[in-house]
Each structure stands twice: as C-alpha cells, then as structure tokens.
Amino acid sequence: MFRTALRNVLAHKARLLMTVLAVMLGVAFVSGTLVFTDSLGNALRNQSAKSYDDVAVAVTTYADQEDEKSRGVDTATLAKIQGLEGVKTATGRVSGFAGVADPDGKLIGNGWSNTGANYSPAKDGKDPAYTFTDGTGPAAADRIALDADTAEKGKYHVGDRVRVATNGPVKEYTLSGVFTTEDGAVNAGGSLVLFDTEVAQKLYLRPGEFREVTVSATPGASADKLLAEVKPLLPKDAEAKTGQALADEQASDITRSLSSINTMLLAFAGIALFVGVFLIANTFTMLVAQRTKELALMRAVGASRRQVKRSVLLEAAFVGVIASVVGFVLGLGLATGLRSAMGAFGAKIPAGPLVVSPTAVVASFAVGVVVTVVAAWLPARRAAKIPPVAAMNSVHATATVKSLVLRNSIGSVISLLGFAAVVGGAVKGDSTGRTVIAAGAFLALIGIIVLIPLLSRPVIALVRPLLRKVFGVSGKLAAQNAVRNPRRTGTTASALAIGLTLVTGISVLGVTLGQAVDRATTDNLKADYMVTMANGHSLDPSALTALEKAGKVSAISPNQYTGIEVKGDYQGASAVSPADLEKVFSLKTLSGSLDTLGKGGIAVSDKTAKSKGWKTGDTLPVKFDDGKKGELRVGAVFEENAFLSPVLVSTDIAAEHGRTANIQEIWLTTDGGASGANEQAVVDALGNNPAVSIMDRQDIRNMFGGSVNLAMNIMYGLLAMALIIAVLGVVNTLAMSVFERQQEIGMLRAIGLDRRRVKRMIRLEAVVISLFGAVIGIGLGVFLGWAIGKTIASDIPGYVLVLPWGRIAIFLALAGAVGVLAALWPARSAAKLNMLTAIKSQ
C-alpha cells in the first residue's frame, strides 16, 4: 500500500498541486505567526533584560505633582541609599511628557510616547543610561539633549534652538547633545528629551524629589541584601524590587501582550485551513473517481477495504508533508516580512535573530498533515466501499436516498440551533451576547454547509431561465451541470460562502459604525474645532484662557471631567460653559432648560435619568470631589450626546469643588466657520504649541472612523488567503466535472456544439457555482452583522444598521470574476478534447 500510495501521488501531480497550495498557505500562516511572535518576543525580552543588566534594585514611587501627600524619594534619602555598603551608584529619575516641534512646528512622534526625563551624570560626568554620539548632556537650565531618531527627524544639530512643549507653555532650549538609548518610548515611535535634573524636577514633580531610583551594585554584592536595606529608607507607598524580578515581570508582560496577536493571526490561519478542507476533500474525491476501476481491481485481486482506505490516507499524508515543508519555508519569509512591515509603519522593532522554536516546527507540520488526512478521510472511506464488480463498470456506488435524508435532517437541526443561538445572543446583548452569537454562528455555518447540496437545486433553478434565454444551449447546459452533483457543487460553494460570510459581516459592521461616527459628528456638534493634548492628557487651564481671548473665536466651552457622588454612587460628569454650550454642541432638550446650568443646576442624559429614576425638578444630595456635600437640582433632561458625559455641570461648580481643572477637550466655533485663517488664529493663540492637537470636523470623523477602516482593511487582507483557497476549489470542481463528462462533451462536440460554446458552458457553470456560494455567504454575513450590531447598539448613540449595497454588489461581481478566472484552464481543457477519444473514454 505504501508503494501504491507513492505511485499515485506521482501520477496525479497536477491535481494534487491544488491541495498542496491550499495546505501550504494555511501552514505558512501558522508557521509565520509562531516564528514572528517568538522572534519579536525574544527581541523585546532581550531588550528589556538589557535595560536591567546593571540594576540591582529599582525603586518606584507614585508621587503626584498635584498631591502634596504623595512623596517621592528626596535628595537626602538618595544620599543614604548611595552610602549603603555594596552600592555602586544610586540614580534618581523623574519623567513626564515632552513634545518636540519640527522646523514646521509639528509634533515629532506619536504623542502618547513622547517623554521627557532628567539627565543624571555619575562621578565621571556621564549618565550610563545614554550613549552620546554628539555633544554632551544638559548641564544648565536652558539646555536639553535629544535621542538620535528625534534629532534626525527634526534635522537638529548641537547648538540649534529647539522648541519643546510639556504640559505648560512652549519653551525654547539649546541642544547640547544627541544620544542613543534602548528606552521603550523611543522604540515605540516616540521621542526622549533630557533636561537638567533641577529643571525636570520642577516640570514633573517637585524640587529635590525623584519618582524613581535605580541602584547598581559593586561586584559580589547581593541584590536581595541591598533590597532589604533599601526598603526601610523609602517613603510610604514606595515599591522596591530587584532588577532581576523586574526583568522577569516585563518578560511575562511581553509574552502576555503578544499572545493576543498570536491568537488573532492563528484564528485566520484556522479559517484558511477550514476552507482548505473543502478543496482537499474535492481533490481526493476527484482522484477516487478517476481511479474507480483501479481501486475495484485492487479489491478484486484481494486488497481489503482497510488497505484501500489506508492507501488513500497515505497519499494524503504524503501531500500534507510536502505542503508543510513548502509552507513552513514560506512562513519564515512571512515572519520576516511582518517585521519589516511593522518597521514601515513606524514601530521600531529591536534587532534580533529569527527564532524557530521546536513548537513552531511541530505545530506547522502537525497542522498540515492532520488537516490533509482528515479532509481525505471521507473520500478514502468511499474508495474502500467500491465493490469489486465496479471493475466491470465505470459507475461506482453513489449516495443513497437514505444518506441524503440523514444529511439534510442533521443539517437542518444544526442550522436551527445556530440561528436560534445567534438571535438569542442579539437579544441578550453585551459581551455575553457576543459570545453566544459566536457559538451560534459556528453552528449556523456548519449547518448551512451540510445543507448546501440541498439548497443548490432551488437556488440555481431561479437563474436557469435567464441563462437559457441569454446564452442559449450553453446556458441551459451550464445550469444543469451545476446541479448534476449537488454534493460537489455544495462543497465548492461552501468554501466561497465561508469567506464571504466573514467579509460581509465585517463590512456590515464597519460601514454601520462608520456612518454612526459620521452622524455623531454631524448631529452632535456645532463646533468648528476640537482642541486636545496630543498625548491624551488633560489640557492646561492656560490653553482655555488663551482661546477665550482669541479674536476669531465666537463661542467656546471646555469638556472638563469632574464627578459627583449621589447616595454613594459615583457619577462622572462634564463641566461646561453654560453660556456657549448650545453654540458648540447640538443638544436636544427633552424636558426643562439647559439655562439652569448657569444657575447651579445640572442636566442629565435621558438614558441616565431613566436608569437612576431622576426627572426634571428633582433635588439630589451630592458629595463633590473635594469631599464637601451639597444639593443639586436637575434642571434639564437631554438626549444623550456622544461627546459629553451623561451629567453636565457648570465650570463654576467644578472650579469650586475640584482640585485641578481636568480639561479633556476644548470645543469652539469661529467667525465664518472652519477655514485655514481661523485654524491659524487658534494655533497662534495657543503659542504654536506642537503638543496641542487642533482638529476640525473632518479630522474628528477621520480619528474615529479611521480606526474602523484600518481594522476592516486588516481583516480583508487576512481573509484574502481563504478566498484564494476558495478559488482553487472552484478550479478543482470544474476540472472534476470536465473529467466526469468527457464522453458527454465528446458527444456534444460531435452533434455540433463548437469549442467556443463548450468554453462558455464551463465558464457559466463556474460563475453559477461561485455566485451561489456568494449569495449564501452574503446572506449569512448580513445576518451575523445585524446580530453583533445589536449587542453594541446601546453603546453607540445613533446606531442604525446600514447595509453596504455597493460593497455587496462588488462582492457579487468579484465572485463572478472568480468563476470566470477559475474556469480558464478547465474550459480550455474541455474545448480541446478529441471527440472520438472522449466518446470512447467511458
């Protein structure tokens, strides 16, 4: 049997090539994912460990510049630590946000990882954390040093004046030096500015205090012993750990963070392999059909059913091994490409070797071989059932009516359970409902796949009159051929249906969310601009003061985060300017008046009022952020707004009871609306601060909608592999169909059907099968998109299901194009058949 299996593999290279391609793509995704995440994780762990190479003990405090009760490590304590036996150096660190402007005034870096810190030289005048490639560290209040990447992006050289923004006004400094570093902020695409220690302490904490301390040990000193001696010296709530413990924690965190990427990519590899199962099953069904006489003769000369089945499964195993080898090598290239792609998107990946772990090798080969053998099991089982008498006849055992009834019954039950679960999850809502929908979607998809042969006849029957009318005999024959073998047609259509179910579901959700964002921007805003900090932190109150004095600003209101506690229940609130509130936001008042905000009242969104049982006129006993108690009257109930908290208070109340003005955004309208001149006036009023982001309505749409579009494009790219495998499945089915109908095609040619019409018949058959799969997939995708949308509708104001008819039309057109392309080779083969040879072939 082993020799027979090997011979059959070599005898059907063209047919098996398609199976190799399907398995190869899936294995490449699996191996590429595992090698990529292993390599990235190894590089990040090595980088992290390197940063702790010379750290015996690390001290972290949670000192806050605004909270006098939270203290850092002061200079006296740092000196005591430095004086401990076994301590080589003790370095104090303090850090915070610092944004560097390029020559055009734009922020260098991504905002959230733009960092400023203190330069802390040791006795030799150098800070061991940084290696200077030009100049020296800052030794005066008006000096700074920049990391090499930031200096290159800004085209700055030692001696240049550099504008730097922290959480206050922009200041200019002289560049004293350029350095390289392994700092995580820089590797994440941000920037690092080094200040003189006294300057950094004033900017980020308090004079004479440090937020962190790193301790290095003399040779032979015990890190654990130093840790025990350092702890008693530290202020309350400070945390101290050995450098090794921190390195281990970071390594664990890196592994955890990469696991989500790993899971997502492997999920798409699983989808591709699942689709590949149908192609593999079709391929081996074809091979069994071609070798009916051969297998029957083997049975007639004494081969048992088990031996025949084993022979087919051995063929599958050979194919699986070959595909796994090629796929694994291709996966190594994919892993390298992913690293390069991340670098192209601005993520600085640490240098490191490509890590090929035993797990990646074993998993890739196991997946490739197991998937191929499992997919070939049913064809092998059918091959074993071929009776010896079939050696005298070309027609082997066909599916019985009983087996089809059983299949359809099972498919109906599974489908009903799946659809019921999906509807139940949609009604349930929230994350629990989405979990139920995921399980129901899987059952529904399996059930539909089982039922597709049954569905093929009535669905294709609908287009048969059109095909006959438009394409004549070729169209009529194509429709008949498409349903001649419902099992094979269903298997082929299933591959396309799976891919288009996922693509359509993603499209429905993406377009719906995108339009919800557009409506939120259009319906909820009147403001021309939104002003925020690029790093996501709160704005300094000076920005609000500066904009209030700007000449072209006609209305302005902050969205200042605050909160109140009502009967022990904390409720987040937005502090706004009552006079200009309705000039910058579109608010629909359902009861009461928003004017009451200026008289010490509050306004509540309709959903919050309903859930809390509040109504206009109610007086609520409240506790403010500063601990004081009082009463606030509900002066208005408004329709929920996507850009505001569900409770509104005036900025006067927030100023009276808040420690600091936590301004998340400033919204403003300008004379004449958004324009280049008005935007420049806003920029000038803010002192041309690179750390402040100014967005008009289109920018706001792009900010929220851009992430949706990016996610959709990534999903489309990952699902493209499954669709490629589905195309190979259509090619396989048509090739099988041509093989089975050689005699018939010969007869058609003999009675006058020319080669052109034979080609058209095969192409139309391919288009019909492809469109059948597309219709099933699109219908199921729309259903799942609706269900998932129901679980998030309550969290998105103005959510309304949108069917992307344009994209659906494109999907259908692409499915038709897939059919045409897939039919090129089979149609050409059918048209070239010799009439006499074909007639005698059966």
PDB file of N, CA and C in Angstrom, residues 755-823:
ATOM      1  N   ARG A 755     -16.276  24.581 -30.108  1.00  0.00           N
ATOM      2  CA  ARG A 755     -15.375  24.793 -28.975  1.00  0.00           C
ATOM      3  C   ARG A 755     -15.703  26.067 -28.198  1.00  0.00           C
ATOM      4  N   ARG A 756     -16.097  27.110 -28.916  1.00  0.00           N
ATOM      5  CA  ARG A 756     -16.426  28.381 -28.251  1.00  0.00           C
ATOM      6  C   ARG A 756     -17.567  28.195 -27.271  1.00  0.00           C
ATOM      7  N   ARG A 757     -18.613  27.467 -27.694  1.00  0.00           N
ATOM      8  CA  ARG A 757     -19.756  27.271 -26.817  1.00  0.00           C
ATOM      9  C   ARG A 757     -19.455  26.274 -25.691  1.00  0.00           C
ATOM     10  N   VAL A 758     -18.538  25.333 -25.917  1.00  0.00           N
ATOM     11  CA  VAL A 758     -18.102  24.443 -24.826  1.00  0.00           C
ATOM     12  C   VAL A 758     -17.409  25.260 -23.735  1.00  0.00           C
ATOM     13  N   LYS A 759     -16.510  26.154 -24.172  1.00  0.00           N
ATOM     14  CA  LYS A 759     -15.832  27.018 -23.195  1.00  0.00           C
ATOM     15  C   LYS A 759     -16.841  27.864 -22.425  1.00  0.00           C
ATOM     16  N   ARG A 760     -17.821  28.420 -23.152  1.00  0.00           N
ATOM     17  CA  ARG A 760     -18.833  29.258 -22.496  1.00  0.00           C
ATOM     18  C   ARG A 760     -19.622  28.444 -21.479  1.00  0.00           C
ATOM     19  N   MET A 761     -19.953  27.188 -21.835  1.00  0.00           N
ATOM     20  CA  MET A 761     -20.704  26.335 -20.926  1.00  0.00           C
ATOM     21  C   MET A 761     -19.932  26.130 -19.615  1.00  0.00           C
ATOM     22  N   ILE A 762     -18.641  25.835 -19.689  1.00  0.00           N
ATOM     23  CA  ILE A 762     -17.828  25.605 -18.492  1.00  0.00           C
ATOM     24  C   ILE A 762     -17.698  26.893 -17.685  1.00  0.00           C
ATOM     25  N   ARG A 763     -17.488  28.025 -18.391  1.00  0.00           N
ATOM     26  CA  ARG A 763     -17.359  29.300 -17.675  1.00  0.00           C
ATOM     27  C   ARG A 763     -18.652  29.653 -16.950  1.00  0.00           C
ATOM     28  N   LEU A 764     -19.795  29.477 -17.610  1.00  0.00           N
ATOM     29  CA  LEU A 764     -21.073  29.784 -16.975  1.00  0.00           C
ATOM     30  C   LEU A 764     -21.327  28.870 -15.784  1.00  0.00           C
ATOM     31  N   GLU A 765     -20.935  27.618 -15.895  1.00  0.00           N
ATOM     32  CA  GLU A 765     -21.076  26.703 -14.763  1.00  0.00           C
ATOM     33  C   GLU A 765     -20.274  27.213 -13.568  1.00  0.00           C
ATOM     34  N   ALA A 766     -19.051  27.678 -13.828  1.00  0.00           N
ATOM     35  CA  ALA A 766     -18.201  28.218 -12.759  1.00  0.00           C
ATOM     36  C   ALA A 766     -18.813  29.458 -12.129  1.00  0.00           C
ATOM     37  N   VAL A 767     -19.352  30.348 -12.968  1.00  0.00           N
ATOM     38  CA  VAL A 767     -19.971  31.575 -12.450  1.00  0.00           C
ATOM     39  C   VAL A 767     -21.188  31.249 -11.604  1.00  0.00           C
ATOM     40  N   VAL A 768     -21.996  30.284 -12.057  1.00  0.00           N
ATOM     41  CA  VAL A 768     -23.193  29.899 -11.305  1.00  0.00           C
ATOM     42  C   VAL A 768     -22.813  29.357  -9.929  1.00  0.00           C
ATOM     43  N   ILE A 769     -21.816  28.465  -9.878  1.00  0.00           N
ATOM     44  CA  ILE A 769     -21.390  27.897  -8.593  1.00  0.00           C
ATOM     45  C   ILE A 769     -20.823  28.986  -7.687  1.00  0.00           C
ATOM     46  N   SER A 770     -20.003  29.870  -8.261  1.00  0.00           N
ATOM     47  CA  SER A 770     -19.399  30.949  -7.463  1.00  0.00           C
ATOM     48  C   SER A 770     -20.458  31.890  -6.910  1.00  0.00           C
ATOM     49  N   LEU A 771     -21.409  32.288  -7.762  1.00  0.00           N
ATOM     50  CA  LEU A 771     -22.460  33.206  -7.300  1.00  0.00           C
ATOM     51  C   LEU A 771     -23.377  32.532  -6.289  1.00  0.00           C
ATOM     52  N   PHE A 772     -23.606  31.241  -6.435  1.00  0.00           N
ATOM     53  CA  PHE A 772     -24.403  30.511  -5.459  1.00  0.00           C
ATOM     54  C   PHE A 772     -23.731  30.575  -4.084  1.00  0.00           C
ATOM     55  N   GLY A 773     -22.440  30.281  -4.028  1.00  0.00           N
ATOM     56  CA  GLY A 773     -21.708  30.387  -2.770  1.00  0.00           C
ATOM     57  C   GLY A 773     -21.702  31.804  -2.227  1.00  0.00           C
ATOM     58  N   ALA A 774     -21.572  32.788  -3.140  1.00  0.00           N
ATOM     59  CA  ALA A 774     -21.541  34.186  -2.717  1.00  0.00           C
ATOM     60  C   ALA A 774     -22.869  34.612  -2.101  1.00  0.00           C
ATOM     61  N   VAL A 775     -23.977  34.206  -2.716  1.00  0.00           N
ATOM     62  CA  VAL A 775     -25.303  34.574  -2.194  1.00  0.00           C
ATOM     63  C   VAL A 775     -25.506  33.993  -0.795  1.00  0.00           C
ATOM     64  N   ILE A 776     -25.136  32.720  -0.629  1.00  0.00           N
ATOM     65  CA  ILE A 776     -25.262  32.097   0.692  1.00  0.00           C
ATOM     66  C   ILE A 776     -24.398  32.837   1.711  1.00  0.00           C
ATOM     67  N   GLY A 777     -23.147  33.106   1.350  1.00  0.00           N
ATOM     68  CA  GLY A 777     -22.224  33.775   2.265  1.00  0.00           C
ATOM     69  C   GLY A 777     -22.654  35.187   2.606  1.00  0.00           C
ATOM     70  N   ILE A 778     -23.094  35.937   1.615  1.00  0.00           N
ATOM     71  CA  ILE A 778     -23.522  37.323   1.854  1.00  0.00           C
ATOM     72  C   ILE A 778     -24.757  37.348   2.754  1.00  0.00           C
ATOM     73  N   GLY A 779     -25.711  36.457   2.486  1.00  0.00           N
ATOM     74  CA  GLY A 779     -26.909  36.411   3.317  1.00  0.00           C
ATOM     75  C   GLY A 779     -26.586  36.101   4.761  1.00  0.00           C
ATOM     76  N   LEU A 780     -25.724  35.113   4.989  1.00  0.00           N
ATOM     77  CA  LEU A 780     -25.351  34.759   6.358  1.00  0.00           C
ATOM     78  C   LEU A 780     -24.521  35.866   6.992  1.00  0.00           C
ATOM     79  N   GLY A 781     -23.659  36.512   6.216  1.00  0.00           N
ATOM     80  CA  GLY A 781     -22.844  37.604   6.742  1.00  0.00           C
ATOM     81  C   GLY A 781     -23.680  38.790   7.190  1.00  0.00           C
ATOM     82  N   VAL A 782     -24.702  39.141   6.405  1.00  0.00           N
ATOM     83  CA  VAL A 782     -25.601  40.239   6.791  1.00  0.00           C
ATOM     84  C   VAL A 782     -26.324  39.890   8.092  1.00  0.00           C
ATOM     85  N   PHE A 783     -26.772  38.647   8.200  1.00  0.00           N
ATOM     86  CA  PHE A 783     -27.474  38.204   9.412  1.00  0.00           C
ATOM     87  C   PHE A 783     -26.568  38.311  10.645  1.00  0.00           C
ATOM     88  N   LEU A 784     -25.327  37.855  10.526  1.00  0.00           N
ATOM     89  CA  LEU A 784     -24.403  37.916  11.660  1.00  0.00           C
ATOM     90  C   LEU A 784     -24.007  39.359  11.969  1.00  0.00           C
ATOM     91  N   GLY A 785     -23.838  40.191  10.925  1.00  0.00           N
ATOM     92  CA  GLY A 785     -23.537  41.602  11.156  1.00  0.00           C
ATOM     93  C   GLY A 785     -24.646  42.292  11.912  1.00  0.00           C
ATOM     94  N   TRP A 786     -25.913  41.966  11.556  1.00  0.00           N
ATOM     95  CA  TRP A 786     -27.061  42.522  12.285  1.00  0.00           C
ATOM     96  C   TRP A 786     -27.032  42.088  13.743  1.00  0.00           C
ATOM     97  N   ALA A 787     -26.755  40.805  13.988  1.00  0.00           N
ATOM     98  CA  ALA A 787     -26.788  40.272  15.351  1.00  0.00           C
ATOM     99  C   ALA A 787     -25.709  40.906  16.228  1.00  0.00           C
ATOM    100  N   ILE A 788     -24.485  40.985  15.715  1.00  0.00           N
ATOM    101  CA  ILE A 788     -23.402  41.586  16.501  1.00  0.00           C
ATOM    102  C   ILE A 788     -23.676  43.066  16.731  1.00  0.00           C
ATOM    103  N   GLY A 789     -24.223  43.727  15.708  1.00  0.00           N
ATOM    104  CA  GLY A 789     -24.568  45.141  15.852  1.00  0.00           C
ATOM    105  C   GLY A 789     -25.561  45.389  16.978  1.00  0.00           C
ATOM    106  N   LYS A 790     -26.507  44.463  17.159  1.00  0.00           N
ATOM    107  CA  LYS A 790     -27.490  44.619  18.231  1.00  0.00           C
ATOM    108  C   LYS A 790     -26.838  44.610  19.610  1.00  0.00           C
ATOM    109  N   THR A 791     -25.692  43.916  19.744  1.00  0.00           N
ATOM    110  CA  THR A 791     -25.031  43.835  21.049  1.00  0.00           C
ATOM    111  C   THR A 791     -24.243  45.095  21.392  1.00  0.00           C
ATOM    112  N   ILE A 792     -23.945  45.926  20.386  1.00  0.00           N
ATOM    113  CA  ILE A 792     -23.188  47.157  20.651  1.00  0.00           C
ATOM    114  C   ILE A 792     -24.008  48.410  20.403  1.00  0.00           C
ATOM    115  N   ALA A 793     -25.242  48.238  19.945  1.00  0.00           N
ATOM    116  CA  ALA A 793     -26.067  49.400  19.583  1.00  0.00           C
ATOM    117  C   ALA A 793     -26.282  50.331  20.769  1.00  0.00           C
ATOM    118  N   SER A 794     -26.449  49.761  21.971  1.00  0.00           N
ATOM    119  CA  SER A 794     -26.722  50.594  23.149  1.00  0.00           C
ATOM    120  C   SER A 794     -25.526  51.457  23.539  1.00  0.00           C
ATOM    121  N   ASP A 795     -24.305  51.056  23.114  1.00  0.00           N
ATOM    122  CA  ASP A 795     -23.101  51.816  23.463  1.00  0.00           C
ATOM    123  C   ASP A 795     -22.755  52.880  22.428  1.00  0.00           C
ATOM    124  N   ILE A 796     -23.479  52.886  21.308  1.00  0.00           N
ATOM    125  CA  ILE A 796     -23.166  53.828  20.229  1.00  0.00           C
ATOM    126  C   ILE A 796     -24.405  54.658  19.916  1.00  0.00           C
ATOM    127  N   PRO A 797     -24.438  55.893  20.378  1.00  0.00           N
ATOM    128  CA  PRO A 797     -25.602  56.739  20.094  1.00  0.00           C
ATOM    129  C   PRO A 797     -25.844  56.864  18.593  1.00  0.00           C
ATOM    130  N   GLY A 798     -27.101  56.748  18.197  1.00  0.00           N
ATOM    131  CA  GLY A 798     -27.451  56.892  16.797  1.00  0.00           C
ATOM    132  C   GLY A 798     -27.128  55.687  15.952  1.00  0.00           C
ATOM    133  N   TYR A 799     -26.913  54.528  16.590  1.00  0.00           N
ATOM    134  CA  TYR A 799     -26.587  53.314  15.826  1.00  0.00           C
ATOM    135  C   TYR A 799     -27.799  52.868  15.024  1.00  0.00           C
ATOM    136  N   VAL A 800     -27.641  52.748  13.725  1.00  0.00           N
ATOM    137  CA  VAL A 800     -28.680  52.244  12.823  1.00  0.00           C
ATOM    138  C   VAL A 800     -28.014  51.301  11.833  1.00  0.00           C
ATOM    139  N   LEU A 801     -28.542  50.083  11.694  1.00  0.00           N
ATOM    140  CA  LEU A 801     -27.949  49.114  10.779  1.00  0.00           C
ATOM    141  C   LEU A 801     -27.944  49.672   9.351  1.00  0.00           C
ATOM    142  N   VAL A 802     -26.791  49.579   8.699  1.00  0.00           N
ATOM    143  CA  VAL A 802     -26.631  50.036   7.318  1.00  0.00           C
ATOM    144  C   VAL A 802     -26.137  48.858   6.483  1.00  0.00           C
ATOM    145  N   LEU A 803     -26.851  48.559   5.420  1.00  0.00           N
ATOM    146  CA  LEU A 803     -26.408  47.509   4.511  1.00  0.00           C
ATOM    147  C   LEU A 803     -25.561  48.134   3.408  1.00  0.00           C
ATOM    148  N   PRO A 804     -24.317  47.710   3.295  1.00  0.00           N
ATOM    149  CA  PRO A 804     -23.418  48.307   2.282  1.00  0.00           C
ATOM    150  C   PRO A 804     -23.694  47.732   0.892  1.00  0.00           C
ATOM    151  N   TRP A 805     -24.775  48.219   0.262  1.00  0.00           N
ATOM    152  CA  TRP A 805     -25.185  47.650  -1.017  1.00  0.00           C
ATOM    153  C   TRP A 805     -24.087  47.738  -2.070  1.00  0.00           C
ATOM    154  N   GLY A 806     -23.339  48.822  -2.046  1.00  0.00           N
ATOM    155  CA  GLY A 806     -22.256  48.966  -3.020  1.00  0.00           C
ATOM    156  C   GLY A 806     -21.208  47.874  -2.863  1.00  0.00           C
ATOM    157  N   ARG A 807     -20.828  47.613  -1.635  1.00  0.00           N
ATOM    158  CA  ARG A 807     -19.814  46.583  -1.393  1.00  0.00           C
ATOM    159  C   ARG A 807     -20.367  45.196  -1.685  1.00  0.00           C
ATOM    160  N   ILE A 808     -21.643  44.990  -1.349  1.00  0.00           N
ATOM    161  CA  ILE A 808     -22.258  43.694  -1.642  1.00  0.00           C
ATOM    162  C   ILE A 808     -22.249  43.440  -3.144  1.00  0.00           C
ATOM    163  N   ALA A 809     -22.544  44.491  -3.924  1.00  0.00           N
ATOM    164  CA  ALA A 809     -22.502  44.360  -5.389  1.00  0.00           C
ATOM    165  C   ALA A 809     -21.087  44.028  -5.860  1.00  0.00           C
ATOM    166  N   ILE A 810     -20.093  44.644  -5.218  1.00  0.00           N
ATOM    167  CA  ILE A 810     -18.699  44.359  -5.572  1.00  0.00           C
ATOM    168  C   ILE A 810     -18.355  42.908  -5.245  1.00  0.00           C
ATOM    169  N   PHE A 811     -18.823  42.429  -4.082  1.00  0.00           N
ATOM    170  CA  PHE A 811     -18.547  41.037  -3.700  1.00  0.00           C
ATOM    171  C   PHE A 811     -19.145  40.070  -4.720  1.00  0.00           C
ATOM    172  N   LEU A 812     -20.373  40.360  -5.151  1.00  0.00           N
ATOM    173  CA  LEU A 812     -21.010  39.502  -6.148  1.00  0.00           C
ATOM    174  C   LEU A 812     -20.251  39.542  -7.474  1.00  0.00           C
ATOM    175  N   ALA A 813     -19.838  40.750  -7.861  1.00  0.00           N
ATOM    176  CA  ALA A 813     -19.079  40.885  -9.111  1.00  0.00           C
ATOM    177  C   ALA A 813     -17.748  40.139  -9.019  1.00  0.00           C
ATOM    178  N   LEU A 814     -17.085  40.244  -7.854  1.00  0.00           N
ATOM    179  CA  LEU A 814     -15.825  39.531  -7.671  1.00  0.00           C
ATOM    180  C   LEU A 814     -16.029  38.022  -7.691  1.00  0.00           C
ATOM    181  N   ALA A 815     -17.160  37.568  -7.104  1.00  0.00           N
ATOM    182  CA  ALA A 815     -17.457  36.133  -7.128  1.00  0.00           C
ATOM    183  C   ALA A 815     -17.630  35.653  -8.562  1.00  0.00           C
ATOM    184  N   GLY A 816     -18.339  36.455  -9.376  1.00  0.00           N
ATOM    185  CA  GLY A 816     -18.485  36.104 -10.787  1.00  0.00           C
ATOM    186  C   GLY A 816     -17.150  36.085 -11.502  1.00  0.00           C
ATOM    187  N   ALA A 817     -16.297  37.084 -11.178  1.00  0.00           N
ATOM    188  CA  ALA A 817     -14.966  37.132 -11.792  1.00  0.00           C
ATOM    189  C   ALA A 817     -14.130  35.926 -11.379  1.00  0.00           C
ATOM    190  N   VAL A 818     -14.290  35.523 -10.110  1.00  0.00           N
ATOM    191  CA  VAL A 818     -13.592  34.332  -9.628  1.00  0.00           C
ATOM    192  C   VAL A 818     -13.984  33.122 -10.468  1.00  0.00           C
ATOM    193  N   GLY A 819     -15.299  32.989 -10.745  1.00  0.00           N
ATOM    194  CA  GLY A 819     -15.767  31.881 -11.570  1.00  0.00           C
ATOM    195  C   GLY A 819     -15.154  31.891 -12.954  1.00  0.00           C
ATOM    196  N   VAL A 820     -15.106  33.060 -13.566  1.00  0.00           N
ATOM    197  CA  VAL A 820     -14.549  33.177 -14.917  1.00  0.00           C
ATOM    198  C   VAL A 820     -13.072  32.801 -14.922  1.00  0.00           C
ATOM    199  N   LEU A 821     -12.303  33.342 -13.952  1.00  0.00           N
ATOM    200  CA  LEU A 821     -10.866  33.055 -13.894  1.00  0.00           C
ATOM    201  C   LEU A 821     -10.596  31.581 -13.581  1.00  0.00           C
ATOM    202  N   ALA A 822     -11.404  31.051 -12.656  1.00  0.00           N
ATOM    203  CA  ALA A 822     -11.200  29.652 -12.274  1.00  0.00           C
ATOM    204  C   ALA A 822     -11.508  28.705 -13.424  1.00  0.00           C
ATOM    205  N   ALA A 823     -12.362  29.150 -14.344  1.00  0.00           N
ATOM    206  CA  ALA A 823     -12.779  28.266 -15.453  1.00  0.00           C
ATOM    207  C   ALA A 823     -11.814  28.297 -16.637  1.00  0.00           C
TER     208      ALA A 823
END
